[in-house]
PDB file of C-alpha atoms in Angstrom:
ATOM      1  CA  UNK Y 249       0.000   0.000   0.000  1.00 37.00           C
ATOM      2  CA  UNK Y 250       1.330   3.454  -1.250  1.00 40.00           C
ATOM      3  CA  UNK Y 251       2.169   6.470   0.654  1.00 38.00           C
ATOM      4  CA  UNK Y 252      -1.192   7.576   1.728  1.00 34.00           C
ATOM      5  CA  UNK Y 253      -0.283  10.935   2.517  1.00 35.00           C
ATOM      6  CA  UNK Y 254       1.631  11.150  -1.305  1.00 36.00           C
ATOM      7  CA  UNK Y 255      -2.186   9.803  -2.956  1.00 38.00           C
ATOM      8  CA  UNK Y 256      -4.013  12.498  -1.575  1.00 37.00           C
ATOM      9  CA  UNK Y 257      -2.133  15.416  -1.946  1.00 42.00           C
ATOM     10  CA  UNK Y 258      -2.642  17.139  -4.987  1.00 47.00           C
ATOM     11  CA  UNK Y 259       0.345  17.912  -7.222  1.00 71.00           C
ATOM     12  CA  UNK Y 260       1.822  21.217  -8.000  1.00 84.00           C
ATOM     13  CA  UNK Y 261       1.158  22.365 -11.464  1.00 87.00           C
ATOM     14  CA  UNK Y 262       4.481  22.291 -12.183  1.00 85.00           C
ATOM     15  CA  UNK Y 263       4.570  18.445 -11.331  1.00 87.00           C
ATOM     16  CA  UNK Y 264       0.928  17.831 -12.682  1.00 89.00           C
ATOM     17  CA  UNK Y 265       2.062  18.869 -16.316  1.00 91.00           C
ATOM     18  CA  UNK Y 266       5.636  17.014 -15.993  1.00 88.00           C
ATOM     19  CA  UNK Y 267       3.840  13.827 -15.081  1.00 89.00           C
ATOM     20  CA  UNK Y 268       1.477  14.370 -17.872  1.00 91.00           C
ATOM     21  CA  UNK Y 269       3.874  14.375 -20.480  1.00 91.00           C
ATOM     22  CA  UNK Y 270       6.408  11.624 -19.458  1.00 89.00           C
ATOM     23  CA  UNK Y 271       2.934   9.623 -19.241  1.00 89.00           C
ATOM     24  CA  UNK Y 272       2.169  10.578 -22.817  1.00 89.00           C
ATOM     25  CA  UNK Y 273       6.119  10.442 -24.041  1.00 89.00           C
ATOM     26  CA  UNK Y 274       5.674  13.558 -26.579  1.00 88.00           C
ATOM     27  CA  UNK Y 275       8.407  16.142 -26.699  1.00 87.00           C
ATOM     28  CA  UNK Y 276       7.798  19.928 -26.080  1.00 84.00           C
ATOM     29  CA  UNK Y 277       7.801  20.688 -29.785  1.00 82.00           C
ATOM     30  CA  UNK Y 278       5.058  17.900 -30.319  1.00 88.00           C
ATOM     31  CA  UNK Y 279       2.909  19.709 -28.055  1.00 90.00           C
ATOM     32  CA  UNK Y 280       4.105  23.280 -29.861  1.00 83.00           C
ATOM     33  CA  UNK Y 281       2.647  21.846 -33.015  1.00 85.00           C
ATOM     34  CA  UNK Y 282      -0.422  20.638 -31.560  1.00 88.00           C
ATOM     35  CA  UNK Y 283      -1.221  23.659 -29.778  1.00 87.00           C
ATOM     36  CA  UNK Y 284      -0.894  25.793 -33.303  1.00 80.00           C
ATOM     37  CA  UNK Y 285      -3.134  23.226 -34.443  1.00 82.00           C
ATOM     38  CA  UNK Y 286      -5.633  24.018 -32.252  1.00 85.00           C
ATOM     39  CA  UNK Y 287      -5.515  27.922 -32.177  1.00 79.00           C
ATOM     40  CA  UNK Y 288      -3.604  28.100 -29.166  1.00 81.00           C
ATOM     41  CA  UNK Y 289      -0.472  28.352 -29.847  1.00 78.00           C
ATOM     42  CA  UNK Y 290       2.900  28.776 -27.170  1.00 74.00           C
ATOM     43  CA  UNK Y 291       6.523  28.599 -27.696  1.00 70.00           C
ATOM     44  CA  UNK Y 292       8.440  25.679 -26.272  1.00 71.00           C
ATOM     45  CA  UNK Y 293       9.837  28.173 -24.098  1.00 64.00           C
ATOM     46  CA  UNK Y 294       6.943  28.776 -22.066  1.00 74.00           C
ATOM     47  CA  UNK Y 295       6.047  25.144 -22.159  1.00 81.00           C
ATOM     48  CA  UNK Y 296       9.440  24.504 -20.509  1.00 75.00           C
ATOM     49  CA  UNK Y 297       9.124  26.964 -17.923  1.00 69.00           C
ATOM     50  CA  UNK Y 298       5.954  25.899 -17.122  1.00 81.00           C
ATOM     51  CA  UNK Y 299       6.931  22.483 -16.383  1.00 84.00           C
ATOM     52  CA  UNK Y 300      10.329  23.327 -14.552  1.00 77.00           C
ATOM     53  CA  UNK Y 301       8.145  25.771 -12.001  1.00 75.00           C
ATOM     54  CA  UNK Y 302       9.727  28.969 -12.863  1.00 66.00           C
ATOM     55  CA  UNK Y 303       6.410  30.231 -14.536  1.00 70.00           C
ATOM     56  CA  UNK Y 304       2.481  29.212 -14.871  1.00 78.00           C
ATOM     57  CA  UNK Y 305      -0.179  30.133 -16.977  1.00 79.00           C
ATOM     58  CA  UNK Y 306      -1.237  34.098 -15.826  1.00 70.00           C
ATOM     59  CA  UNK Y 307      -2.635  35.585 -19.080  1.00 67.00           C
ATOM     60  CA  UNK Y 308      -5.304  35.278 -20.995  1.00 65.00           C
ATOM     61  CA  UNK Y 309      -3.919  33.541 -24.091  1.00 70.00           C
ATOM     62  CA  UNK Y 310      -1.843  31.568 -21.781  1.00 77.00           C
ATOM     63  CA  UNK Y 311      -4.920  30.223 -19.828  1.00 80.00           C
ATOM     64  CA  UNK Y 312      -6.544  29.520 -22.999  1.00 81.00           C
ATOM     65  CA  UNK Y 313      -4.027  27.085 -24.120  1.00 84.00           C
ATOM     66  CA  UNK Y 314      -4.282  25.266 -21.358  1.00 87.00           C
ATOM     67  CA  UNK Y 315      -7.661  23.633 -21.694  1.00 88.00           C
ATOM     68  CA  UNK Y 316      -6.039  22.883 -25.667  1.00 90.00           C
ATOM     69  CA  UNK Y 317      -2.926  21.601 -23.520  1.00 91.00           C
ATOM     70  CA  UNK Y 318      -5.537  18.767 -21.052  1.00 90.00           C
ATOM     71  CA  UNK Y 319      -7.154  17.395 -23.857  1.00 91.00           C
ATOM     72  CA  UNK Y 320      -3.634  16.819 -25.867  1.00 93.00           C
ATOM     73  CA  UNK Y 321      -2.559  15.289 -23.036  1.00 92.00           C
ATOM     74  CA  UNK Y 322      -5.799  12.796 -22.559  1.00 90.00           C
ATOM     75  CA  UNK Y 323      -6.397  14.944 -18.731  1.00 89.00           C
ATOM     76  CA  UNK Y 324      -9.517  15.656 -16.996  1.00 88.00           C
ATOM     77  CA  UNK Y 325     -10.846  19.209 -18.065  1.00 86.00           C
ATOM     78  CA  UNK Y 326      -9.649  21.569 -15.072  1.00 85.00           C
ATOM     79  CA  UNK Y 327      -6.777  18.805 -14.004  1.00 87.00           C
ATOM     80  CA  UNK Y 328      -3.913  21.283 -14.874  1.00 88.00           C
ATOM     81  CA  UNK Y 329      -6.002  24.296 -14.314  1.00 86.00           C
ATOM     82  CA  UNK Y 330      -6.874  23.479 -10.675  1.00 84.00           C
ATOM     83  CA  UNK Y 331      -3.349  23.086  -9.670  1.00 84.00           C
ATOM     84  CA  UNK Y 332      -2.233  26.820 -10.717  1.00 82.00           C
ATOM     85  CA  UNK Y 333      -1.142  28.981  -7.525  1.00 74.00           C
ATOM     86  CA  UNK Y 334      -3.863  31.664  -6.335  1.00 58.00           C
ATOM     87  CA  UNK Y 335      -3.351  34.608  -8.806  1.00 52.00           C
ATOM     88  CA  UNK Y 336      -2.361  38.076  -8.264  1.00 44.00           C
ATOM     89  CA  UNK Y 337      -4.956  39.264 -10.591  1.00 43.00           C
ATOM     90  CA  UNK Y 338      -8.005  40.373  -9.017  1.00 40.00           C
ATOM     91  CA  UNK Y 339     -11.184  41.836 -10.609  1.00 42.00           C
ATOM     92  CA  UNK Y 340     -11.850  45.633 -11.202  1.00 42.00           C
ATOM     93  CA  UNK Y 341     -11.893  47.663  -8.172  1.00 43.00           C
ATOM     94  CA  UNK Y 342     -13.632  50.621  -8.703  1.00 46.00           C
ATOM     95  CA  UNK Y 343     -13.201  49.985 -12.850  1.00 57.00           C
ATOM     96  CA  UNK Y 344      -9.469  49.800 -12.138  1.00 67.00           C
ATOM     97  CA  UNK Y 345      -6.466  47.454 -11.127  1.00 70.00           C
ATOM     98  CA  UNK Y 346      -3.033  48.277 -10.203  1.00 73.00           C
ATOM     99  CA  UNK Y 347      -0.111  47.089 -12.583  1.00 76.00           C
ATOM    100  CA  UNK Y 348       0.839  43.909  -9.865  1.00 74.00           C
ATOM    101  CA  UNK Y 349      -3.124  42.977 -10.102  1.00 72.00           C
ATOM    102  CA  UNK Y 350      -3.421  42.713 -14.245  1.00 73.00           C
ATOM    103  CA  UNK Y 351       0.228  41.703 -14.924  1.00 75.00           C
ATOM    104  CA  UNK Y 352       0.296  39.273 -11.857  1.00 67.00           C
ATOM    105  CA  UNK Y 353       3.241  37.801  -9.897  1.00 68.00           C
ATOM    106  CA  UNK Y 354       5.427  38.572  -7.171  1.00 78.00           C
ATOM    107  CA  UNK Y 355       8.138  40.017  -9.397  1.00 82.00           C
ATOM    108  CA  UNK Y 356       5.701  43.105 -10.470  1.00 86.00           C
ATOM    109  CA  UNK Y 357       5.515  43.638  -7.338  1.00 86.00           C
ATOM    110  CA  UNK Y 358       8.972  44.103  -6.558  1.00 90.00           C
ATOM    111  CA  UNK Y 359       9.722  46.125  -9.267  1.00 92.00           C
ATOM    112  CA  UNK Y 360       7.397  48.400  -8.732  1.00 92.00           C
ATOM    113  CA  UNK Y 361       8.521  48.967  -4.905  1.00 92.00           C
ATOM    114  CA  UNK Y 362      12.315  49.125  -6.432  1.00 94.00           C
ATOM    115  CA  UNK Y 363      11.221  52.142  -8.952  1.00 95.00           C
ATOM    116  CA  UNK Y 364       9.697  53.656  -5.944  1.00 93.00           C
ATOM    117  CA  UNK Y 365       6.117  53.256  -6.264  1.00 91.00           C
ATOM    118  CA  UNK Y 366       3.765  51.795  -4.127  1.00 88.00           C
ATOM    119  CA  UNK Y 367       2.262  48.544  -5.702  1.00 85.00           C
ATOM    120  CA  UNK Y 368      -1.523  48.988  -3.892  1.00 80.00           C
ATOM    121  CA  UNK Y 369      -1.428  52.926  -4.549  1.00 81.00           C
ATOM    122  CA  UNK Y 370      -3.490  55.051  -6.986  1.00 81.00           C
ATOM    123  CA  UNK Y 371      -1.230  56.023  -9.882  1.00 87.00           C
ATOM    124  CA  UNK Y 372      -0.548  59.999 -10.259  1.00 92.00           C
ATOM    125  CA  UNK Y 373      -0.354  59.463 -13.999  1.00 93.00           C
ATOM    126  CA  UNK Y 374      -3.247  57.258 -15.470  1.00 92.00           C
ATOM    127  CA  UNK Y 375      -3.190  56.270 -19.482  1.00 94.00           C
ATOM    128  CA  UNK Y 376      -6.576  57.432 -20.831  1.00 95.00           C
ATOM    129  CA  UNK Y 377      -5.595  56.328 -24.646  1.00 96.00           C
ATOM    130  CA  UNK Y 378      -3.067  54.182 -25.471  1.00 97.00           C
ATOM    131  CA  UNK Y 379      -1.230  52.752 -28.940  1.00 97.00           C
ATOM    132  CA  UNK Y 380       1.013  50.362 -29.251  1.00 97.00           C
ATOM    133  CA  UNK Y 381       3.338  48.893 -32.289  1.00 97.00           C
ATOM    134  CA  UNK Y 382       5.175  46.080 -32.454  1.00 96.00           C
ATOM    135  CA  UNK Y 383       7.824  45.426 -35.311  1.00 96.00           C
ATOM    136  CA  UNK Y 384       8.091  41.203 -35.604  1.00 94.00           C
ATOM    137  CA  UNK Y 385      11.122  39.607 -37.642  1.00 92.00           C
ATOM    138  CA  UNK Y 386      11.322  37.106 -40.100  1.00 89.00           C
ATOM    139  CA  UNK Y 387      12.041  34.612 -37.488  1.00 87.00           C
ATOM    140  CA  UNK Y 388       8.516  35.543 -35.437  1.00 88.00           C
ATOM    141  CA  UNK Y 389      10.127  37.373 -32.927  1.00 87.00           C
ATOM    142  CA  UNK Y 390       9.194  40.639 -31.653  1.00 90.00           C
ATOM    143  CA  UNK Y 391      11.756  42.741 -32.322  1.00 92.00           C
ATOM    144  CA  UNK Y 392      10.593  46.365 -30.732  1.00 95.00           C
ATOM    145  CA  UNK Y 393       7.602  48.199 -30.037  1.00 96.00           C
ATOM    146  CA  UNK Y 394       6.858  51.708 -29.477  1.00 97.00           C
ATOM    147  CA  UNK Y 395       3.937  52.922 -27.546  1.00 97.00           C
ATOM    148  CA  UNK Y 396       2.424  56.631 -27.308  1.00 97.00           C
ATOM    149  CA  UNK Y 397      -0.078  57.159 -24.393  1.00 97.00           C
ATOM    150  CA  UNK Y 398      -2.487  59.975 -23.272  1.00 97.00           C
ATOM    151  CA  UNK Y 399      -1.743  60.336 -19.427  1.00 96.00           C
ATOM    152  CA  UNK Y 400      -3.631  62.321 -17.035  1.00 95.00           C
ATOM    153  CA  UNK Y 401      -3.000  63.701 -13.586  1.00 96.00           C
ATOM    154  CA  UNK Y 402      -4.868  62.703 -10.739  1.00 93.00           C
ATOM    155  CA  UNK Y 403      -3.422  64.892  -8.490  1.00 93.00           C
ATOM    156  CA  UNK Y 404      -1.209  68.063  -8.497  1.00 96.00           C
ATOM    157  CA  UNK Y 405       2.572  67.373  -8.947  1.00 96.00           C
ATOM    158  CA  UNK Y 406       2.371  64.378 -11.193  1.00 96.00           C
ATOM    159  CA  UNK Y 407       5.841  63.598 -12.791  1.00 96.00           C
ATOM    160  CA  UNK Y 408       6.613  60.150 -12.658  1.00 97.00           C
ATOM    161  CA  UNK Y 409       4.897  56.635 -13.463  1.00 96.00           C
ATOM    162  CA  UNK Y 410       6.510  53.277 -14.340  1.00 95.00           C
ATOM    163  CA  UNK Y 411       6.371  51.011 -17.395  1.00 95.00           C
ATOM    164  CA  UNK Y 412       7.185  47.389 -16.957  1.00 92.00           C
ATOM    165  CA  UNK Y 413       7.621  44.490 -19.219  1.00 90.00           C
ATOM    166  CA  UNK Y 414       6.399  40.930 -18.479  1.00 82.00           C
ATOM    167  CA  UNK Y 415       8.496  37.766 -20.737  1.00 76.00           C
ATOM    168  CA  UNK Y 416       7.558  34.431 -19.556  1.00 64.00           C
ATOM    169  CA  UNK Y 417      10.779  33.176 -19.009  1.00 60.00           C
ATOM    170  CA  UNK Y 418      14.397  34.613 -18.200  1.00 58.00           C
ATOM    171  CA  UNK Y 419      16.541  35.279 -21.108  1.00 60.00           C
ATOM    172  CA  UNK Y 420      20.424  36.375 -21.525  1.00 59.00           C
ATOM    173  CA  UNK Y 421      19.824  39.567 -22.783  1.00 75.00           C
ATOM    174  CA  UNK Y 422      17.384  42.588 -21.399  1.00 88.00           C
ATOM    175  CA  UNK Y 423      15.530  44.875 -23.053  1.00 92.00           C
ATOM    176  CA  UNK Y 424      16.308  48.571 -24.065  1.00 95.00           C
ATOM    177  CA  UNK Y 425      13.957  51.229 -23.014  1.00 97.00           C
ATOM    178  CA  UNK Y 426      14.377  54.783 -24.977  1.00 97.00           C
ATOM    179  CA  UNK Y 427      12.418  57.650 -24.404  1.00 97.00           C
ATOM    180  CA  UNK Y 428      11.317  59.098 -27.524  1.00 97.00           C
ATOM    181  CA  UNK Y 429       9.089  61.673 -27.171  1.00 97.00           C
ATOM    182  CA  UNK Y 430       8.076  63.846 -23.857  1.00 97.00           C
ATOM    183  CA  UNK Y 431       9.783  61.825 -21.124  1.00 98.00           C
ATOM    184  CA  UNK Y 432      12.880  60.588 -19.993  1.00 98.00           C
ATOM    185  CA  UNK Y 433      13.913  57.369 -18.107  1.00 98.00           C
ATOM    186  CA  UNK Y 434      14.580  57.900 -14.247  1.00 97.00           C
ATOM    187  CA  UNK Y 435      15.068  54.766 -12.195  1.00 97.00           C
ATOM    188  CA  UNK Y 436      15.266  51.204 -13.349  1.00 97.00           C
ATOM    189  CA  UNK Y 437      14.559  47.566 -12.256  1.00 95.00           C
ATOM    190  CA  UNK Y 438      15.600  44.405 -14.072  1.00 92.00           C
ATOM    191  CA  UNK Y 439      14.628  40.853 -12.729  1.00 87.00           C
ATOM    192  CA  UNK Y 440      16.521  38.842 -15.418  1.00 83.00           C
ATOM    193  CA  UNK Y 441      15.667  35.631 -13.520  1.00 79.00           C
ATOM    194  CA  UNK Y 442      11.705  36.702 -13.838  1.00 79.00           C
ATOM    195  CA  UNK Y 443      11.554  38.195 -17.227  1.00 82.00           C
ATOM    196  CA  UNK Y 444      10.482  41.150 -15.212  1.00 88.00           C
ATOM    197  CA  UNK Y 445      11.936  44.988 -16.833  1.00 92.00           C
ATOM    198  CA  UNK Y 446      10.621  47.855 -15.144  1.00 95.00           C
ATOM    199  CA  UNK Y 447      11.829  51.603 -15.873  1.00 97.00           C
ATOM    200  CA  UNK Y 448      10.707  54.913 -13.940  1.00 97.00           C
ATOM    201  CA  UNK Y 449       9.157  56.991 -16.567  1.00 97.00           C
ATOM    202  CA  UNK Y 450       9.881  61.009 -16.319  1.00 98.00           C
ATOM    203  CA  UNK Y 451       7.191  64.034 -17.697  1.00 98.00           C
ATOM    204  CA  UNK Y 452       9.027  67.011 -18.510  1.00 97.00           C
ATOM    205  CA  UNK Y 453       7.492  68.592 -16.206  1.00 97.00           C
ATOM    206  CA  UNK Y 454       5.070  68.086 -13.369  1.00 97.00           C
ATOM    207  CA  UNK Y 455       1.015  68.291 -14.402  1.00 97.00           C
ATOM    208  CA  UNK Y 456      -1.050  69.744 -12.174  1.00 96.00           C
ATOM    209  CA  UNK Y 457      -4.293  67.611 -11.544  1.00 95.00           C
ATOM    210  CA  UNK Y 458      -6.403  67.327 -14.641  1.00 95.00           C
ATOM    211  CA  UNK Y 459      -3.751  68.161 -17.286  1.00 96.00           C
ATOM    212  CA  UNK Y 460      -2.549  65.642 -19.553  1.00 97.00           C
ATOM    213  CA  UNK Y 461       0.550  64.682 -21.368  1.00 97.00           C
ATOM    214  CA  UNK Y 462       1.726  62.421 -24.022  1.00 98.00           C
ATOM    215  CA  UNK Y 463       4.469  60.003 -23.698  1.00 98.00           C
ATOM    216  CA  UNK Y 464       6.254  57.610 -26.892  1.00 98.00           C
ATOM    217  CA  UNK Y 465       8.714  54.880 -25.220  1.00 98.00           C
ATOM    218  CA  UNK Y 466      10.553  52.641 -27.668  1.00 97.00           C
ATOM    219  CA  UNK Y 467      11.429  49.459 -26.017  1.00 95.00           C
ATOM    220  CA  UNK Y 468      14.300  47.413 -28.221  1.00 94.00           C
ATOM    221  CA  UNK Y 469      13.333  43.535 -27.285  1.00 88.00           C
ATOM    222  CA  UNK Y 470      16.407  40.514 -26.674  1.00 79.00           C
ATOM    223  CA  UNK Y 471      16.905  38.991 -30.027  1.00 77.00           C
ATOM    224  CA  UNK Y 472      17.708  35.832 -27.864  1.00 71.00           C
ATOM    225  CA  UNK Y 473      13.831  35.397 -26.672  1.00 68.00           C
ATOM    226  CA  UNK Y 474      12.239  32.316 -28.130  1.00 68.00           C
ATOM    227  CA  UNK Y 475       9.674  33.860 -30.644  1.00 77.00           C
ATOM    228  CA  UNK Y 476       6.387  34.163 -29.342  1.00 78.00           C
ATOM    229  CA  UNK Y 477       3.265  34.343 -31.284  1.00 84.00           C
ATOM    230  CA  UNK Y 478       1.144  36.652 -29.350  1.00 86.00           C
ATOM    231  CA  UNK Y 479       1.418  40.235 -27.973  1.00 89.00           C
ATOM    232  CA  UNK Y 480      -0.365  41.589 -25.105  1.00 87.00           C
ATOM    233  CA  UNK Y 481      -1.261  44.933 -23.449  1.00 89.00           C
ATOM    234  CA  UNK Y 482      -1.765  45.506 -19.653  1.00 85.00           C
ATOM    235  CA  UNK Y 483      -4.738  47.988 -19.097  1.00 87.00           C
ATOM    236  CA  UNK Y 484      -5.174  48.675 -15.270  1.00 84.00           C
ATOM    237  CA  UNK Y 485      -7.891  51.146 -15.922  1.00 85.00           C
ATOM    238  CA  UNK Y 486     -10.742  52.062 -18.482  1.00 87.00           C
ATOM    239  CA  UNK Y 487      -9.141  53.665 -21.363  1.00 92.00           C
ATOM    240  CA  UNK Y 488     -11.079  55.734 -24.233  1.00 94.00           C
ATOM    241  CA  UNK Y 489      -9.182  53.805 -26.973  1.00 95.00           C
ATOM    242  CA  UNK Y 490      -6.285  50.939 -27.147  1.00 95.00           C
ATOM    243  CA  UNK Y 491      -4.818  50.234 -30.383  1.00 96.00           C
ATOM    244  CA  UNK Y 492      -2.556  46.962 -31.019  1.00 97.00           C
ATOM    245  CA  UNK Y 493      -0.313  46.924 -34.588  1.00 97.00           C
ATOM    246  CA  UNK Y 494       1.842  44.042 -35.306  1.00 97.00           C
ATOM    247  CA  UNK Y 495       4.167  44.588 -38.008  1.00 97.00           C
ATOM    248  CA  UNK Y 496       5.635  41.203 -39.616  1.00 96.00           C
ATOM    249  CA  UNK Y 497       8.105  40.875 -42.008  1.00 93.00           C
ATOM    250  CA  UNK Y 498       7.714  40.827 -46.125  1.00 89.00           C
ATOM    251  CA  UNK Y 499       7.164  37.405 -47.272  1.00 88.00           C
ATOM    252  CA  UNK Y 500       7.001  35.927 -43.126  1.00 90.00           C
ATOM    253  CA  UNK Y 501       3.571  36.910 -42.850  1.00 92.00           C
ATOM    254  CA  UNK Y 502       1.197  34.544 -40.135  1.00 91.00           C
ATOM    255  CA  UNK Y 503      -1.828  32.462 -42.107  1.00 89.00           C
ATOM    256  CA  UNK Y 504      -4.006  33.363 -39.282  1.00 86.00           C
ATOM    257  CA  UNK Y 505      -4.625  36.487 -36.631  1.00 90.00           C
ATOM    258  CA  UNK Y 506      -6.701  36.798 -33.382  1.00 87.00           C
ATOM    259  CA  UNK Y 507      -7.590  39.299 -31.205  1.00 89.00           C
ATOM    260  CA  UNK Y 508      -8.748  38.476 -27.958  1.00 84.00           C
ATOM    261  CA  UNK Y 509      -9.640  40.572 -24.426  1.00 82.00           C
ATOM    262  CA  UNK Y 510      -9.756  39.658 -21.193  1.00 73.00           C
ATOM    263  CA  UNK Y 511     -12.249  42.303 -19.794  1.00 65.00           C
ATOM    264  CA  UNK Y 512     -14.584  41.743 -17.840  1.00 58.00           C
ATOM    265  CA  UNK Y 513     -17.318  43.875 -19.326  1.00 60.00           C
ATOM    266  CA  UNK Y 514     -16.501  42.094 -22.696  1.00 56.00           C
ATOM    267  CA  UNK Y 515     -16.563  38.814 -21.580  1.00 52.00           C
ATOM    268  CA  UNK Y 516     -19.151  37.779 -24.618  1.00 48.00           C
ATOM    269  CA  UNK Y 517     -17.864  40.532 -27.146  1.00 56.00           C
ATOM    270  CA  UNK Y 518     -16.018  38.886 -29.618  1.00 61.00           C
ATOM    271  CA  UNK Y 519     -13.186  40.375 -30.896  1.00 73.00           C
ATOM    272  CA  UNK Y 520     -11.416  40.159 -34.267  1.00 81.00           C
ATOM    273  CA  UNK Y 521      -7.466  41.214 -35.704  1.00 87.00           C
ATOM    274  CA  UNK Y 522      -8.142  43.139 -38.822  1.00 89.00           C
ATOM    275  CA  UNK Y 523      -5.676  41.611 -41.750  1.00 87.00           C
ATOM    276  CA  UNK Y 524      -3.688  43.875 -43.700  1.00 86.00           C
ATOM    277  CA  UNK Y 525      -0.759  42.893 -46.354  1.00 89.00           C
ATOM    278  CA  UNK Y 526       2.196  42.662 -43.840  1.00 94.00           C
ATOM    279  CA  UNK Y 527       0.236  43.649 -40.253  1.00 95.00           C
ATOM    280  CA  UNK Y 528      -2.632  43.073 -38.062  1.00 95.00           C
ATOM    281  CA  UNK Y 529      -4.457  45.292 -35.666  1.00 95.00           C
ATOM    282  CA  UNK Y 530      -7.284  45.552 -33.172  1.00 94.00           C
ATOM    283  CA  UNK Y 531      -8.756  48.945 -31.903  1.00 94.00           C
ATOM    284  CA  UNK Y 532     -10.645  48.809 -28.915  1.00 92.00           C
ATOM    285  CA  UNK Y 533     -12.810  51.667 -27.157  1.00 90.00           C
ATOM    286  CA  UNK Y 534     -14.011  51.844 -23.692  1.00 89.00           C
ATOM    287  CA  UNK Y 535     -11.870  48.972 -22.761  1.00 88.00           C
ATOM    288  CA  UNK Y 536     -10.116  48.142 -19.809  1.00 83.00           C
ATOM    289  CA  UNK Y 537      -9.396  47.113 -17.146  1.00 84.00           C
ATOM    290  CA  UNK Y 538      -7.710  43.757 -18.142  1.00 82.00           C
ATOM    291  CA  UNK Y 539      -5.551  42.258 -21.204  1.00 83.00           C
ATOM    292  CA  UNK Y 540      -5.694  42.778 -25.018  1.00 88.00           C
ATOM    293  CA  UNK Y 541      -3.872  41.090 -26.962  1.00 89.00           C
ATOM    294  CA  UNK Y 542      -3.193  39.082 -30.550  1.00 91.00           C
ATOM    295  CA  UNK Y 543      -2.166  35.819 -31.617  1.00 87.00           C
ATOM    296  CA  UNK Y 544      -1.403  34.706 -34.679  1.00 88.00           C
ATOM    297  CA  UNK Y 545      -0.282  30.894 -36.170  1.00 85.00           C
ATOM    298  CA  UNK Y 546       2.389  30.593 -39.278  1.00 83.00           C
TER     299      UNK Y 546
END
């Protein structure tokens, strides 16, 4: 008779999904294919990380792969699912969450308290419209993007807010943030071994409550990251309008593109990517808070 104590006590995740797939004997790459079959696709990166325990399954497209990811591997529905550690991601207080709520994790966190901001604080600067672009290469990974956001004070002497970036797995190489257009970069905060990258944005000057500003931060991405095929934004509040442009190479263009939101007052809405030549976008209004992002399959 077994270990009783080892029958009833329910696996990590981390162990749940490694068991899974020694059980089914397929390789990381057979479940990479598998998943693109199915519309859900991840990089063997994430796959790995997600079975070593460095990562699990926080966004939206991430959490939609893994029901694709129990029925490849013959589970129960809600077997890998039920085994994820309690969330940082709340719903909408007061139709807004805090960067650590929508981007999760104990890293976010941490950064955030390392740039000098208070992680369960109201923000002085809030985005009201935001628009991002993303250039990817010919080998599907992102390469840079460059956002320009509408912030508004909340309060008199508003000067500084952060911007952090969320990988799902360390890499060699970190990111380059360059202020392009009505800000500088102050403080910064790089958790290599989290694939969290936080920088201290600067105004040029301090807003008194009710003025706005507009901000354009390039952020040069490691060419060593294991290409992706989604993009996401983080929305911790209600914005007016969010805009999402991918960008892929001439003649390395995706068969397929999907928008999708995690919002919880579009929870039913379904959302598409509109198809150009060589890009795909989604604009969104009256959005937030929560996760937009697109996927796309080769």
């Amino acid at each position: 008779m077994g270990d009783l104590k080892s029958q009833v006590t329910p696996a990590s995740f981390a162990d749940a999904l490694r068991q899974a797939i020694e059980r089914r004997g397929v390789s990381l790459e057979h479940l990479r294919g598998r998943l693109n079959d199915l519309g859900t696709p991840l990089s063997v990166a994430t796959l790995s990380y997600w079975r070593s325990g460095r990562s699990q399954p926080e966004h939206q497209t991430s959490l939609d792969a893994l029901a694709s990811l129990e029925e490849i591997l013959n589970l129960p529905v809600g077997h890998l699912r039920s085994r994820l550690r309690p969330s940082r991601r709340p719903g909408p207080r007061g139709g807004r969450m805090s960067l650590a709520d929508v981007m999760g994790g104990d890293a976010v966190r941490e950064t955030l308290v390392m740039l000098g901001f208070d992680p369960d604080a109201s923000e002085a600067l809030v985005e009201t419209s935001m628009q991002v672009t993303v250039e990817i290469d010919d080998e599907g990974r992102a390469r840079s993007s460059v956002s320009r956001c509408v912030r508004k004070a909340t309060r008199d002497d508003a000067h500084a807010t952060p911007l952090i970036l969320r990988t799902d797995g360390p890499g060699a190489q970190i990111p380059d943030f360059v202020a392009r257009k009505g800000c500088s970069i102050g403080k910064t905060h790089m958790d290599v071994g989290a694939g969290v990258y936080g920088v201290e944005l600067l105004l040029e000057r301090p807003l008194h409550a009710g003025e706005t500003a507009i901000t354009e931060v390039e952020i040069q991405l490691p060419d060593d990251a294991d290409p992706d095929p989604f993009f996401e934004l983080y929305l911790t509040r209600r914005l007016s309008e969010a805009m999402l442009w991918i960008h892929f190479e001439e003649g390395h263009v995706p068969t397929h593109c999907q928008a999708y939101l995690d919002d919880p007052r579009h929870r039913d809405q379904q959302v598409r990517a509109t198809m150009g030549t060589t890009s795909a976008h989604h604009v969104a209004r009256n959005v937030g808070p929560g996760t937009l992002g697109i996927r796309w399959d080769w």
